[in-house]
Structures are given as C-alpha cells and as structure tokens.
Amino acid sequence: MSRGSMYAKQFCQLCATICDDCATECEKFQDAHCQECAKFCRQCAEECAK
C-alpha cells in the first residue's frame, strides 16, 4: 500500500475475507483463546476492508 501497488485493494479484500473466515471458525468454539482470536480477526477484517 505504501508504495502504491495496483494490487493493494485486492490484497486487502483477500485479507479481510481470510480474517472473516478465521473469525467464523473460531467463534464455533467456546474456549477463551478461540473467542479472543475471533475478536481480533474481526478487527483485522474491518481494518482491511477500509
């Protein structure tokens, strides 16, 4: 992104998708570390979507 790559937007969209998918999987488990992972993955997905 900092170098103005023409692929930056596509890369960020892919990152957001991956983070969303990870969060969805982690949310299936009640373990604290899984829930925390899901939370951070959602935050990452939101940032990547920006």
CSV table of C-alpha atoms in Angstrom, one decimal:
chain,number,residue,atom,x,y,z
A,1,MET,CA,0.0,0.0,0.0
A,2,SER,CA,2.8,2.4,0.9
A,3,ARG,CA,4.4,2.0,-2.5
A,4,GLY,CA,1.1,2.4,-4.4
A,5,SER,CA,0.8,-1.1,-5.7
A,6,MET,CA,-2.0,-1.6,-8.1
A,7,TYR,CA,-2.8,-4.8,-6.2
A,8,ALA,CA,-3.2,-3.2,-2.8
A,9,LYS,CA,-7.0,-3.1,-2.9
A,10,GLN,CA,-7.3,-6.7,-4.0
A,11,PHE,CA,-4.8,-7.8,-1.3
A,12,CYS,CA,-6.7,-6.0,1.4
A,13,GLN,CA,-10.0,-7.5,0.2
A,14,LEU,CA,-8.5,-11.0,0.3
A,15,CYS,CA,-7.0,-10.3,3.8
A,16,ALA,CA,-10.5,-9.2,5.0
A,17,THR,CA,-12.1,-12.4,3.6
A,18,ILE,CA,-9.5,-14.6,5.3
A,19,CYS,CA,-9.8,-12.8,8.6
A,20,ASP,CA,-13.6,-13.1,8.5
A,21,ASP,CA,-13.4,-16.8,7.7
A,22,CYS,CA,-11.0,-17.4,10.6
A,23,ALA,CA,-13.3,-15.5,13.0
A,24,THR,CA,-16.3,-17.5,11.9
A,25,GLU,CA,-14.4,-20.8,12.6
A,26,CYS,CA,-13.0,-19.6,15.9
A,27,GLU,CA,-16.5,-18.4,17.1
A,28,LYS,CA,-17.7,-22.0,16.9
A,29,PHE,CA,-15.6,-22.8,20.0
A,30,GLN,CA,-16.2,-21.6,23.5
A,31,ASP,CA,-12.6,-21.6,24.6
A,32,ALA,CA,-11.4,-18.2,25.7
A,33,HIS,CA,-8.5,-18.2,23.3
A,34,CYS,CA,-10.7,-19.1,20.4
A,35,GLN,CA,-13.1,-16.3,21.3
A,36,GLU,CA,-10.2,-13.8,21.6
A,37,CYS,CA,-8.9,-14.9,18.2
A,38,ALA,CA,-12.3,-14.3,16.7
A,39,LYS,CA,-12.4,-10.9,18.2
A,40,PHE,CA,-9.0,-9.9,16.8
A,41,CYS,CA,-9.8,-11.5,13.4
A,42,ARG,CA,-13.0,-9.4,13.1
A,43,GLN,CA,-11.0,-6.2,14.0
A,44,CYS,CA,-8.4,-7.1,11.4
A,45,ALA,CA,-11.1,-7.8,8.8
A,46,GLU,CA,-12.7,-4.4,9.5
A,47,GLU,CA,-9.3,-2.6,9.0
A,48,CYS,CA,-8.5,-4.5,5.8
A,49,ALA,CA,-12.0,-3.6,4.5
A,50,LYS,CA,-11.2,0.1,4.9
